[in-house]
Amino acid sequence: MKNKAQTDPVEGMSRRKFLKSSGGVALFIGASGMLPHLISCKDSNALKKQLQKHPITAWVQITEDGEITIYNPAAEMGQGSMTSLPLVFAEEMDADWSKVKVEFSPQETDIYGSEGWAPGSKLMFTVGSRTTKSYYPVMRKAGAQARYVLLSSAAAHWNTPIEELRTEDSFVIHENSNRKISYGDLVPYLSMPETLPDLSESDFKDQKDFRLVGREIPRTEIPSKVDGSAQFAIDLRLPQMVYGVLERGKLNAATPTLTNEDEILAMEGVLKLVPFDYAIGVVAKTLEEALAAKKSLQIDWSEAQASGFNSQDIYPEYKQIADSRKKGDAIVELGDVGQAMKKAAKVYEVDFKNDYVYHAQMEPLNAVIQVAEDKKSADVWVGSQQGPDTKLGVPDLVGVPPEQVNVHLQYLGGGFGRRSMNDFVNECAILAKEMAPLPVKLIWTREDDVSYGTFRPLSLQRLKACTDAQGNISGFSHCVVGDGGRLVTSGARNDHYDIPNQLVEWRETSHGIRLKHWRSVGHGPNKFAIESMLDEIALDQSIDPVDLRRKLMAKSPRALATLEKAAEISGWGSPVAEGRAKGVAFVEHGSMGTGICEISVDRNTGNIKVHKFWIALDAGVVVQPDNVKAQMEGGIIMGMSSVLKEQITIVDGRVQQSNFHDYNLLRFQDVPESIETAIIPSTEIPEGVGETATPMVAGAIANAFLKLTGKRLRHLPFTPERVLEVLNA
Amino acid sequence: MATFRLNINNTAQEVEVAEGTSLLWVLREHLGLTGTKYGCGIAQCGACTIHVDNRPMRACMLQVDNVSDGQKIRTIEGLSVNGTHTVQKAWIEAQAPQCGYCQSGQIMQAVALLEENPNPSTEEIKTYMNGILCRCGTYMRVIKAIELAANTQST
């Protein structure tokens, strides 16, 4: 015990004694499933140091003046985790929200991970719109544990049975004796219960008693985002910091040969050249010097797998692959589609296509890393969606154990899937190791970010559907041709359409192009194909598109409720202004929703104008309703941007776009008059909302276009040129 | 290297950098005014919008050589003490930001708009703001925030 105390004063000291001796100011309560740790210390800086030294599990800190700090384990990239997760915790703790401060938790998976990605695992991974869903039970339990410690401490202090106590807004109350004590005032009396009950669902608050969850609570980090003080990794400045940039070329996997090394090294401020397999790195004293050197690099590039690949010429080949008798990987097989097609009264077959799109997160990729002089530890400042490896690959690159890498998570200037890949962090780690102990800020220019982007794959969807003699859809086959596995197949399933025979199949291609999850992943192209196909069938059968879906959703009441609600708020079926039409699309991506838009088309320019968008959403329990609406608005805008404007093209393996002058994003003048969201009340577990709206857009617009013009848009994006081509065909 | 004198947020600043250095790098990397953001470097996204003599400008396109210390540079940090400018308050009320990266540029452009035109129509707002990109898609709320700020100013 004595020896341990020397190396580990917190663990080694009797908790009770420790509390008494220091008249504590802080309470730390452990992660769910672990016993709480109580620590106290007058000096908060000393406490912080102590915490840095010792792996103490901690979700919350309370001070004597009642200030509560709750730790957020998820990345904040605008989706609101900095509020939603602490809010769930505070709800169960019965904390006074006005006294709550939120900080990022340390990036320590064992303590702060959740099982949201695989049962039994612990990951900190802000992807797939799963943050609220996966952390909801974790935060409830941890919050309820915090409340239990407060209750049991008050019970001991007053010598009352714990069952007679209740909590409200940071107070413990004993009605029988008319006593109440604030959480802050309770700090000196905090004591660690011998055992913690295994709290579970039945111990948590009933939804009807929620005071925070489901209310209009402003996001905690927004004030810092209106005065310029919110810190992104790119904003970091450290003493003696130097700047790193890489020249990566436009052809993925091409290897560089630098031909003017001496000239570059002689340039003002240049400190080092660092060769990579696929790039040349430059480190300089200032950013402008690093950029000037980058511009002056003379590099011979090799050819690579993508050489000769022209993205816009590939579709005939994709059609041949779809035509081929050689089957791909079956993703879904339900019933017997082949038999259904043979017995069908009518068969429909349509190909849909989509070009590459780019993330275009507004903060270009960057990181700051400092490797210690002895190269035995590293500090990383980064905006990351985290990952299966919470240390982002840095330990192996620097050659230190994971516990010697301290990741300081910063706000993300947009993620959208791009920041769940750590290529940029790894590059910075390699430069920082070379430059140790100088901290290195690595910045990708926007041109780097586009040209060496990782894109949502180009793909082709061949859909075949058939109807039986009664006109019911009896078979539905969805063949995806493209590179990237789940990147192209996600969203091809139909979980809410009752079609007895279904097949989803993936036929693989490979072009050596960098690919990545892009907000809603394969759902964008696949829901476009599915929802457009349904409207083509509805048109052919002279059925209203909402009626057709109503029939298909008969066995999915939650999906159907979103359809009915969207139809209601959009006035579906009532007359539409001359020259306009409405279109509908349904999407499930965790949460489920129906989107309806109203559009018009300029037949001279080919410009599609989206006037209004309505969404009805079932996301289970909604933690922050206004934030969910913001996600719907943002998701629709990003969807419109990708559907109407965005296109990466490849010629001879080289990305043709380089910045926002030739990669167009939706701007203010293109926004709809309104985006209205109706949230369906629910007591079900929360589901993600970040990626449900985006994939509604293509189908809803294409279906409105079909209604308005009788013509079919089957290739994303619907640029004015393509629209004119379709109109004039 | 040369020494340049600048008037930023009513404070005289001196910086020693290479001639031709962009004002954006001077603000962010040399002076630590990191509220102004780098997004594209070619005046296509507006994340670096600042005011020079009350006119909105893209800092990435200005070279430090081209700004004199007689010109007043205003950045997001100089807009108000503690984020209390009418436009900033309206931004919070509308819960406009998501990731927040573009919002300094949005706000600086919006402040310039309302200084020029205190009661803009929605169409005027869209036209004036068109050069400022937001990938999170906060446009609807930015418009709402500007309308809120205009209403607050006029009452």
PDB file of N, CA, C and O in Angstrom, chain A residues 77-78 219 225-226 232 234-235 237 243 287-288 358-360 362 412 416 441 445-446 626 630-631 633-634 646 659 666-669 672, chain B residues 1 25 28-30 32 34-35 37-40 42 44 76 88 95 97-99 101 106-107 126-127 129-132 135-136 139-141:
ATOM      1  N   MET A  77     -18.516  18.214 -34.960  1.00  0.00           N
ATOM      2  CA  MET A  77     -18.267  18.723 -36.317  1.00  0.00           C
ATOM      3  C   MET A  77     -19.457  19.503 -36.837  1.00  0.00           C
ATOM      4  O   MET A  77     -19.648  19.644 -38.036  1.00  0.00           O
ATOM      5  N   GLY A  78     -20.258  19.981 -35.871  1.00  0.00           N
ATOM      6  CA  GLY A  78     -21.423  20.771 -36.259  1.00  0.00           C
ATOM      7  C   GLY A  78     -22.720  20.026 -36.043  1.00  0.00           C
ATOM      8  O   GLY A  78     -23.800  20.593 -36.173  1.00  0.00           O
ATOM      9  N   ARG A 219     -27.262  25.240 -28.356  1.00  0.00           N
ATOM     10  CA  ARG A 219     -26.019  24.468 -28.380  1.00  0.00           C
ATOM     11  C   ARG A 219     -24.923  25.189 -27.607  1.00  0.00           C
ATOM     12  O   ARG A 219     -24.747  26.390 -27.739  1.00  0.00           O
ATOM     13  N   LYS A 225     -18.522  30.128 -31.673  1.00  0.00           N
ATOM     14  CA  LYS A 225     -18.473  30.073 -33.138  1.00  0.00           C
ATOM     15  C   LYS A 225     -18.989  31.362 -33.780  1.00  0.00           C
ATOM     16  O   LYS A 225     -19.014  31.473 -34.999  1.00  0.00           O
ATOM     17  N   VAL A 226     -19.435  32.309 -32.972  1.00  0.00           N
ATOM     18  CA  VAL A 226     -19.834  33.603 -33.536  1.00  0.00           C
ATOM     19  C   VAL A 226     -18.845  34.717 -33.175  1.00  0.00           C
ATOM     20  O   VAL A 226     -18.962  35.826 -33.692  1.00  0.00           O
ATOM     21  N   PHE A 232     -10.185  25.499 -33.974  1.00  0.00           N
ATOM     22  CA  PHE A 232     -10.007  24.360 -34.872  1.00  0.00           C
ATOM     23  C   PHE A 232      -8.509  24.044 -34.893  1.00  0.00           C
ATOM     24  O   PHE A 232      -7.690  24.918 -34.585  1.00  0.00           O
ATOM     25  N   ILE A 234      -6.462  23.932 -37.194  1.00  0.00           N
ATOM     26  CA  ILE A 234      -5.719  24.825 -38.086  1.00  0.00           C
ATOM     27  C   ILE A 234      -5.378  26.151 -37.392  1.00  0.00           C
ATOM     28  O   ILE A 234      -4.501  26.883 -37.839  1.00  0.00           O
ATOM     29  N   ASP A 235      -6.086  26.457 -36.299  1.00  0.00           N
ATOM     30  CA  ASP A 235      -5.869  27.717 -35.581  1.00  0.00           C
ATOM     31  C   ASP A 235      -4.742  27.628 -34.554  1.00  0.00           C
ATOM     32  O   ASP A 235      -4.361  28.633 -33.945  1.00  0.00           O
ATOM     33  N   ARG A 237      -1.393  27.576 -32.576  1.00  0.00           N
ATOM     34  CA  ARG A 237      -0.054  28.164 -32.715  1.00  0.00           C
ATOM     35  C   ARG A 237       0.737  27.782 -31.485  1.00  0.00           C
ATOM     36  O   ARG A 237       0.303  28.016 -30.372  1.00  0.00           O
ATOM     37  N   TYR A 243       6.091  24.782 -40.311  1.00  0.00           N
ATOM     38  CA  TYR A 243       4.965  24.476 -41.189  1.00  0.00           C
ATOM     39  C   TYR A 243       5.326  23.406 -42.206  1.00  0.00           C
ATOM     40  O   TYR A 243       6.394  23.465 -42.819  1.00  0.00           O
ATOM     41  N   LEU A 287       4.416  29.530 -43.031  1.00  0.00           N
ATOM     42  CA  LEU A 287       3.504  28.908 -43.988  1.00  0.00           C
ATOM     43  C   LEU A 287       3.760  29.429 -45.393  1.00  0.00           C
ATOM     44  O   LEU A 287       3.795  28.665 -46.362  1.00  0.00           O
ATOM     45  N   GLU A 288       3.969  30.749 -45.495  1.00  0.00           N
ATOM     46  CA  GLU A 288       4.166  31.294 -46.846  1.00  0.00           C
ATOM     47  C   GLU A 288       5.457  30.769 -47.480  1.00  0.00           C
ATOM     48  O   GLU A 288       5.518  30.547 -48.690  1.00  0.00           O
ATOM     49  N   TYR A 358     -17.020  15.154 -54.039  1.00  0.00           N
ATOM     50  CA  TYR A 358     -15.924  15.517 -53.113  1.00  0.00           C
ATOM     51  C   TYR A 358     -16.523  16.058 -51.807  1.00  0.00           C
ATOM     52  O   TYR A 358     -17.565  16.698 -51.811  1.00  0.00           O
ATOM     53  N   HIS A 359     -15.822  15.828 -50.687  1.00  0.00           N
ATOM     54  CA  HIS A 359     -16.371  16.232 -49.378  1.00  0.00           C
ATOM     55  C   HIS A 359     -16.514  17.746 -49.242  1.00  0.00           C
ATOM     56  O   HIS A 359     -17.517  18.231 -48.734  1.00  0.00           O
ATOM     57  N   ALA A 360     -15.465  18.478 -49.621  1.00  0.00           N
ATOM     58  CA  ALA A 360     -15.511  19.944 -49.540  1.00  0.00           C
ATOM     59  C   ALA A 360     -15.821  20.463 -48.143  1.00  0.00           C
ATOM     60  O   ALA A 360     -16.464  21.500 -47.985  1.00  0.00           O
ATOM     61  N   MET A 362     -15.266  22.660 -45.083  1.00  0.00           N
ATOM     62  CA  MET A 362     -14.721  24.012 -45.265  1.00  0.00           C
ATOM     63  C   MET A 362     -13.315  24.180 -44.672  1.00  0.00           C
ATOM     64  O   MET A 362     -12.543  24.999 -45.141  1.00  0.00           O
ATOM     65  N   LEU A 412     -14.037  20.301 -35.417  1.00  0.00           N
ATOM     66  CA  LEU A 412     -13.828  19.943 -36.818  1.00  0.00           C
ATOM     67  C   LEU A 412     -14.534  20.960 -37.703  1.00  0.00           C
ATOM     68  O   LEU A 412     -15.743  21.186 -37.539  1.00  0.00           O
ATOM     69  N   PHE A 416     -18.056  15.012 -42.531  1.00  0.00           N
ATOM     70  CA  PHE A 416     -18.761  14.398 -43.668  1.00  0.00           C
ATOM     71  C   PHE A 416     -18.120  13.088 -44.115  1.00  0.00           C
ATOM     72  O   PHE A 416     -18.318  12.653 -45.242  1.00  0.00           O
ATOM     73  N   LYS A 441       2.930  22.190 -37.946  1.00  0.00           N
ATOM     74  CA  LYS A 441       1.549  22.344 -38.432  1.00  0.00           C
ATOM     75  C   LYS A 441       1.538  21.961 -39.908  1.00  0.00           C
ATOM     76  O   LYS A 441       2.191  22.592 -40.730  1.00  0.00           O
ATOM     77  N   THR A 445      -3.518  22.596 -48.773  1.00  0.00           N
ATOM     78  CA  THR A 445      -4.209  23.698 -49.444  1.00  0.00           C
ATOM     79  C   THR A 445      -5.547  23.164 -49.956  1.00  0.00           C
ATOM     80  O   THR A 445      -5.773  21.946 -50.010  1.00  0.00           O
ATOM     81  N   ARG A 446      -6.437  24.076 -50.347  1.00  0.00           N
ATOM     82  CA  ARG A 446      -7.696  23.593 -50.931  1.00  0.00           C
ATOM     83  C   ARG A 446      -7.413  22.778 -52.187  1.00  0.00           C
ATOM     84  O   ARG A 446      -8.072  21.765 -52.433  1.00  0.00           O
ATOM     85  N   ASP A 626     -34.474  21.240 -32.060  1.00  0.00           N
ATOM     86  CA  ASP A 626     -34.048  22.292 -32.987  1.00  0.00           C
ATOM     87  C   ASP A 626     -32.790  21.878 -33.735  1.00  0.00           C
ATOM     88  O   ASP A 626     -32.618  22.190 -34.919  1.00  0.00           O
ATOM     89  N   ALA A 630     -31.985  21.473 -37.671  1.00  0.00           N
ATOM     90  CA  ALA A 630     -30.797  22.036 -38.329  1.00  0.00           C
ATOM     91  C   ALA A 630     -30.094  20.972 -39.174  1.00  0.00           C
ATOM     92  O   ALA A 630     -29.597  21.255 -40.265  1.00  0.00           O
ATOM     93  N   GLN A 631     -30.056  19.747 -38.653  1.00  0.00           N
ATOM     94  CA  GLN A 631     -29.452  18.652 -39.422  1.00  0.00           C
ATOM     95  C   GLN A 631     -30.264  18.341 -40.681  1.00  0.00           C
ATOM     96  O   GLN A 631     -29.699  18.013 -41.723  1.00  0.00           O
ATOM     97  N   GLU A 633     -32.098  20.548 -42.331  1.00  0.00           N
ATOM     98  CA  GLU A 633     -31.857  21.670 -43.245  1.00  0.00           C
ATOM     99  C   GLU A 633     -30.493  21.502 -43.933  1.00  0.00           C
ATOM    100  O   GLU A 633     -30.375  21.598 -45.153  1.00  0.00           O
ATOM    101  N   GLY A 634     -29.471  21.254 -43.118  1.00  0.00           N
ATOM    102  CA  GLY A 634     -28.123  21.099 -43.660  1.00  0.00           C
ATOM    103  C   GLY A 634     -28.030  19.904 -44.597  1.00  0.00           C
ATOM    104  O   GLY A 634     -27.366  19.959 -45.635  1.00  0.00           O
ATOM    105  N   GLU A 646     -22.535  19.205 -58.053  1.00  0.00           N
ATOM    106  CA  GLU A 646     -21.174  18.718 -57.775  1.00  0.00           C
ATOM    107  C   GLU A 646     -20.749  17.553 -58.657  1.00  0.00           C
ATOM    108  O   GLU A 646     -21.492  16.600 -58.833  1.00  0.00           O
ATOM    109  N   ASN A 659     -10.417  23.528 -57.066  1.00  0.00           N
ATOM    110  CA  ASN A 659     -10.816  24.476 -56.021  1.00  0.00           C
ATOM    111  C   ASN A 659     -12.289  24.826 -56.267  1.00  0.00           C
ATOM    112  O   ASN A 659     -12.932  24.245 -57.147  1.00  0.00           O
ATOM    113  N   LEU A 666     -23.470  24.532 -53.787  1.00  0.00           N
ATOM    114  CA  LEU A 666     -24.684  25.341 -53.701  1.00  0.00           C
ATOM    115  C   LEU A 666     -24.406  26.606 -52.893  1.00  0.00           C
ATOM    116  O   LEU A 666     -23.741  26.559 -51.865  1.00  0.00           O
ATOM    117  N   ARG A 667     -24.922  27.726 -53.379  1.00  0.00           N
ATOM    118  CA  ARG A 667     -24.740  29.002 -52.691  1.00  0.00           C
ATOM    119  C   ARG A 667     -26.096  29.581 -52.284  1.00  0.00           C
ATOM    120  O   ARG A 667     -27.140  29.031 -52.618  1.00  0.00           O
ATOM    121  N   PHE A 668     -26.038  30.725 -51.593  1.00  0.00           N
ATOM    122  CA  PHE A 668     -27.261  31.341 -51.053  1.00  0.00           C
ATOM    123  C   PHE A 668     -28.383  31.483 -52.091  1.00  0.00           C
ATOM    124  O   PHE A 668     -29.541  31.253 -51.789  1.00  0.00           O
ATOM    125  N   GLN A 669     -27.982  31.901 -53.317  1.00  0.00           N
ATOM    126  CA  GLN A 669     -29.039  32.212 -54.289  1.00  0.00           C
ATOM    127  C   GLN A 669     -29.824  30.985 -54.725  1.00  0.00           C
ATOM    128  O   GLN A 669     -30.863  31.110 -55.361  1.00  0.00           O
ATOM    129  N   PRO A 672     -33.810  26.938 -51.086  1.00  0.00           N
ATOM    130  CA  PRO A 672     -35.274  26.984 -51.162  1.00  0.00           C
ATOM    131  C   PRO A 672     -35.831  28.099 -50.275  1.00  0.00           C
ATOM    132  O   PRO A 672     -35.129  28.631 -49.415  1.00  0.00           O
TER     133      PRO A 672
ATOM    134  N   MET B   1      12.409  39.891 -46.571  1.00  0.00           N
ATOM    135  CA  MET B   1      11.666  40.283 -45.357  1.00  0.00           C
ATOM    136  C   MET B   1      11.535  41.802 -45.293  1.00  0.00           C
ATOM    137  O   MET B   1      12.449  42.519 -45.661  1.00  0.00           O
ATOM    138  N   TRP B  25      -2.436  35.072 -44.107  1.00  0.00           N
ATOM    139  CA  TRP B  25      -1.384  34.403 -43.299  1.00  0.00           C
ATOM    140  C   TRP B  25      -0.847  35.358 -42.228  1.00  0.00           C
ATOM    141  O   TRP B  25      -0.493  34.941 -41.137  1.00  0.00           O
ATOM    142  N   ARG B  28      -3.509  35.346 -39.433  1.00  0.00           N
ATOM    143  CA  ARG B  28      -3.677  34.071 -38.726  1.00  0.00           C
ATOM    144  C   ARG B  28      -2.389  33.562 -38.098  1.00  0.00           C
ATOM    145  O   ARG B  28      -2.354  33.220 -36.914  1.00  0.00           O
ATOM    146  N   GLU B  29      -1.345  33.466 -38.930  1.00  0.00           N
ATOM    147  CA  GLU B  29      -0.146  32.762 -38.470  1.00  0.00           C
ATOM    148  C   GLU B  29       0.852  33.688 -37.773  1.00  0.00           C
ATOM    149  O   GLU B  29       1.602  33.245 -36.921  1.00  0.00           O
ATOM    150  N   HIS B  30       0.848  34.961 -38.140  1.00  0.00           N
ATOM    151  CA  HIS B  30       1.826  35.873 -37.529  1.00  0.00           C
ATOM    152  C   HIS B  30       1.235  36.648 -36.359  1.00  0.00           C
ATOM    153  O   HIS B  30       1.930  36.942 -35.401  1.00  0.00           O
ATOM    154  N   GLY B  32      -1.919  35.820 -34.888  1.00  0.00           N
ATOM    155  CA  GLY B  32      -2.775  34.988 -34.034  1.00  0.00           C
ATOM    156  C   GLY B  32      -4.248  35.353 -34.066  1.00  0.00           C
ATOM    157  O   GLY B  32      -5.008  34.949 -33.184  1.00  0.00           O
ATOM    158  N   THR B  34      -6.965  34.185 -35.387  1.00  0.00           N
ATOM    159  CA  THR B  34      -7.333  32.984 -36.119  1.00  0.00           C
ATOM    160  C   THR B  34      -8.836  32.837 -36.350  1.00  0.00           C
ATOM    161  O   THR B  34      -9.285  31.841 -36.910  1.00  0.00           O
ATOM    162  N   GLY B  35      -9.609  33.826 -35.914  1.00  0.00           N
ATOM    163  CA  GLY B  35     -11.048  33.784 -36.213  1.00  0.00           C
ATOM    164  C   GLY B  35     -11.309  33.906 -37.705  1.00  0.00           C
ATOM    165  O   GLY B  35     -12.321  33.421 -38.217  1.00  0.00           O
ATOM    166  N   LYS B  37     -10.722  32.715 -41.325  1.00  0.00           N
ATOM    167  CA  LYS B  37     -10.344  31.357 -41.724  1.00  0.00           C
ATOM    168  C   LYS B  37      -9.815  31.265 -43.147  1.00  0.00           C
ATOM    169  O   LYS B  37     -10.218  32.035 -44.027  1.00  0.00           O
ATOM    170  N   TYR B  38      -8.979  30.267 -43.344  1.00  0.00           N
ATOM    171  CA  TYR B  38      -8.539  29.895 -44.692  1.00  0.00           C
ATOM    172  C   TYR B  38      -9.478  28.819 -45.223  1.00  0.00           C
ATOM    173  O   TYR B  38      -9.668  27.791 -44.586  1.00  0.00           O
ATOM    174  N   GLY B  39     -10.047  29.064 -46.413  1.00  0.00           N
ATOM    175  CA  GLY B  39     -10.908  28.041 -47.015  1.00  0.00           C
ATOM    176  C   GLY B  39     -10.491  27.659 -48.412  1.00  0.00           C
ATOM    177  O   GLY B  39     -10.547  26.492 -48.786  1.00  0.00           O
ATOM    178  N   CYS B  40     -10.095  28.642 -49.222  1.00  0.00           N
ATOM    179  CA  CYS B  40      -9.765  28.321 -50.615  1.00  0.00           C
ATOM    180  C   CYS B  40      -8.552  29.068 -51.138  1.00  0.00           C
ATOM    181  O   CYS B  40      -7.889  28.604 -52.058  1.00  0.00           O
ATOM    182  N   ILE B  42      -8.520  31.637 -52.993  1.00  0.00           N
ATOM    183  CA  ILE B  42      -8.756  32.287 -54.287  1.00  0.00           C
ATOM    184  C   ILE B  42     -10.072  33.074 -54.307  1.00  0.00           C
ATOM    185  O   ILE B  42     -10.688  33.244 -55.361  1.00  0.00           O
ATOM    186  N   GLN B  44     -13.058  32.377 -53.417  1.00  0.00           N
ATOM    187  CA  GLN B  44     -14.246  31.664 -53.872  1.00  0.00           C
ATOM    188  C   GLN B  44     -15.159  31.241 -52.722  1.00  0.00           C
ATOM    189  O   GLN B  44     -16.311  30.887 -52.952  1.00  0.00           O
ATOM    190  N   ILE B  76     -13.146  39.484 -37.137  1.00  0.00           N
ATOM    191  CA  ILE B  76     -14.217  39.010 -36.236  1.00  0.00           C
ATOM    192  C   ILE B  76     -13.866  39.325 -34.777  1.00  0.00           C
ATOM    193  O   ILE B  76     -14.745  39.662 -33.977  1.00  0.00           O
ATOM    194  N   GLN B  88     -24.085  39.140 -34.065  1.00  0.00           N
ATOM    195  CA  GLN B  88     -23.648  37.938 -33.331  1.00  0.00           C
ATOM    196  C   GLN B  88     -24.762  37.400 -32.440  1.00  0.00           C
ATOM    197  O   GLN B  88     -24.988  36.197 -32.348  1.00  0.00           O
ATOM    198  N   GLN B  95     -29.432  30.076 -33.858  1.00  0.00           N
ATOM    199  CA  GLN B  95     -28.625  28.844 -33.786  1.00  0.00           C
ATOM    200  C   GLN B  95     -28.087  28.510 -35.176  1.00  0.00           C
ATOM    201  O   GLN B  95     -28.242  27.391 -35.687  1.00  0.00           O
ATOM    202  N   PRO B  97     -24.760  28.514 -36.643  1.00  0.00           N
ATOM    203  CA  PRO B  97     -23.590  27.707 -37.018  1.00  0.00           C
ATOM    204  C   PRO B  97     -23.823  26.205 -36.836  1.00  0.00           C
ATOM    205  O   PRO B  97     -24.584  25.792 -35.953  1.00  0.00           O
ATOM    206  N   GLN B  98     -23.142  25.445 -37.674  1.00  0.00           N
ATOM    207  CA  GLN B  98     -23.005  24.013 -37.374  1.00  0.00           C
ATOM    208  C   GLN B  98     -21.531  23.775 -37.061  1.00  0.00           C
ATOM    209  O   GLN B  98     -21.122  24.007 -35.929  1.00  0.00           O
ATOM    210  N   CYS B  99     -20.725  23.396 -38.055  1.00  0.00           N
ATOM    211  CA  CYS B  99     -19.305  23.202 -37.714  1.00  0.00           C
ATOM    212  C   CYS B  99     -18.667  24.528 -37.316  1.00  0.00           C
ATOM    213  O   CYS B  99     -17.737  24.564 -36.533  1.00  0.00           O
ATOM    214  N   TYR B 101     -16.946  26.744 -39.055  1.00  0.00           N
ATOM    215  CA  TYR B 101     -15.702  27.197 -39.688  1.00  0.00           C
ATOM    216  C   TYR B 101     -15.907  28.416 -40.586  1.00  0.00           C
ATOM    217  O   TYR B 101     -15.077  29.314 -40.620  1.00  0.00           O
ATOM    218  N   GLN B 106     -19.162  34.589 -42.713  1.00  0.00           N
ATOM    219  CA  GLN B 106     -20.603  34.872 -42.881  1.00  0.00           C
ATOM    220  C   GLN B 106     -20.968  36.136 -42.097  1.00  0.00           C
ATOM    221  O   GLN B 106     -21.651  37.033 -42.600  1.00  0.00           O
ATOM    222  N   ILE B 107     -20.512  36.171 -40.850  1.00  0.00           N
ATOM    223  CA  ILE B 107     -20.885  37.283 -39.970  1.00  0.00           C
ATOM    224  C   ILE B 107     -20.270  38.590 -40.468  1.00  0.00           C
ATOM    225  O   ILE B 107     -20.951  39.624 -40.521  1.00  0.00           O
ATOM    226  N   LYS B 126     -29.595  37.244 -50.057  1.00  0.00           N
ATOM    227  CA  LYS B 126     -29.016  36.117 -50.812  1.00  0.00           C
ATOM    228  C   LYS B 126     -27.960  36.612 -51.786  1.00  0.00           C
ATOM    229  O   LYS B 126     -26.908  35.982 -51.941  1.00  0.00           O
ATOM    230  N   THR B 127     -28.239  37.725 -52.453  1.00  0.00           N
ATOM    231  CA  THR B 127     -27.284  38.255 -53.433  1.00  0.00           C
ATOM    232  C   THR B 127     -26.002  38.690 -52.748  1.00  0.00           C
ATOM    233  O   THR B 127     -24.896  38.347 -53.176  1.00  0.00           O
ATOM    234  N   MET B 129     -24.802  37.809 -49.875  1.00  0.00           N
ATOM    235  CA  MET B 129     -24.110  36.731 -49.155  1.00  0.00           C
ATOM    236  C   MET B 129     -23.624  35.622 -50.084  1.00  0.00           C
ATOM    237  O   MET B 129     -23.015  34.652 -49.631  1.00  0.00           O
ATOM    238  N   ASN B 130     -23.910  35.735 -51.373  1.00  0.00           N
ATOM    239  CA  ASN B 130     -23.699  34.608 -52.285  1.00  0.00           C
ATOM    240  C   ASN B 130     -22.249  34.135 -52.356  1.00  0.00           C
ATOM    241  O   ASN B 130     -21.988  32.980 -52.689  1.00  0.00           O
ATOM    242  N   GLY B 131     -21.322  35.014 -52.035  1.00  0.00           N
ATOM    243  CA  GLY B 131     -19.911  34.636 -52.130  1.00  0.00           C
ATOM    244  C   GLY B 131     -19.385  33.869 -50.936  1.00  0.00           C
ATOM    245  O   GLY B 131     -18.216  33.482 -50.909  1.00  0.00           O
ATOM    246  N   ILE B 132     -20.218  33.668 -49.934  1.00  0.00           N
ATOM    247  CA  ILE B 132     -19.735  32.991 -48.720  1.00  0.00           C
ATOM    248  C   ILE B 132     -20.319  31.570 -48.692  1.00  0.00           C
ATOM    249  O   ILE B 132     -21.519  31.386 -48.552  1.00  0.00           O
ATOM    250  N   ARG B 135     -20.593  24.579 -46.146  1.00  0.00           N
ATOM    251  CA  ARG B 135     -20.798  23.189 -46.534  1.00  0.00           C
ATOM    252  C   ARG B 135     -21.805  22.478 -45.625  1.00  0.00           C
ATOM    253  O   ARG B 135     -22.455  21.528 -46.041  1.00  0.00           O
ATOM    254  N   CYS B 136     -21.926  22.930 -44.382  1.00  0.00           N
ATOM    255  CA  CYS B 136     -22.913  22.301 -43.496  1.00  0.00           C
ATOM    256  C   CYS B 136     -24.336  22.652 -43.928  1.00  0.00           C
ATOM    257  O   CYS B 136     -25.286  22.038 -43.461  1.00  0.00           O
ATOM    258  N   TYR B 139     -27.290  27.971 -44.613  1.00  0.00           N
ATOM    259  CA  TYR B 139     -27.780  29.165 -45.301  1.00  0.00           C
ATOM    260  C   TYR B 139     -29.139  29.659 -44.797  1.00  0.00           C
ATOM    261  O   TYR B 139     -29.343  30.860 -44.625  1.00  0.00           O
ATOM    262  N   MET B 140     -30.066  28.738 -44.571  1.00  0.00           N
ATOM    263  CA  MET B 140     -31.421  29.143 -44.167  1.00  0.00           C
ATOM    264  C   MET B 140     -31.367  29.925 -42.856  1.00  0.00           C
ATOM    265  O   MET B 140     -32.067  30.916 -42.673  1.00  0.00           O
ATOM    266  N   ARG B 141     -30.545  29.421 -41.944  1.00  0.00           N
ATOM    267  CA  ARG B 141     -30.459  30.070 -40.629  1.00  0.00           C
ATOM    268  C   ARG B 141     -29.638  31.344 -40.677  1.00  0.00           C
ATOM    269  O   ARG B 141     -29.867  32.261 -39.895  1.00  0.00           O
TER     270      ARG B 141
END
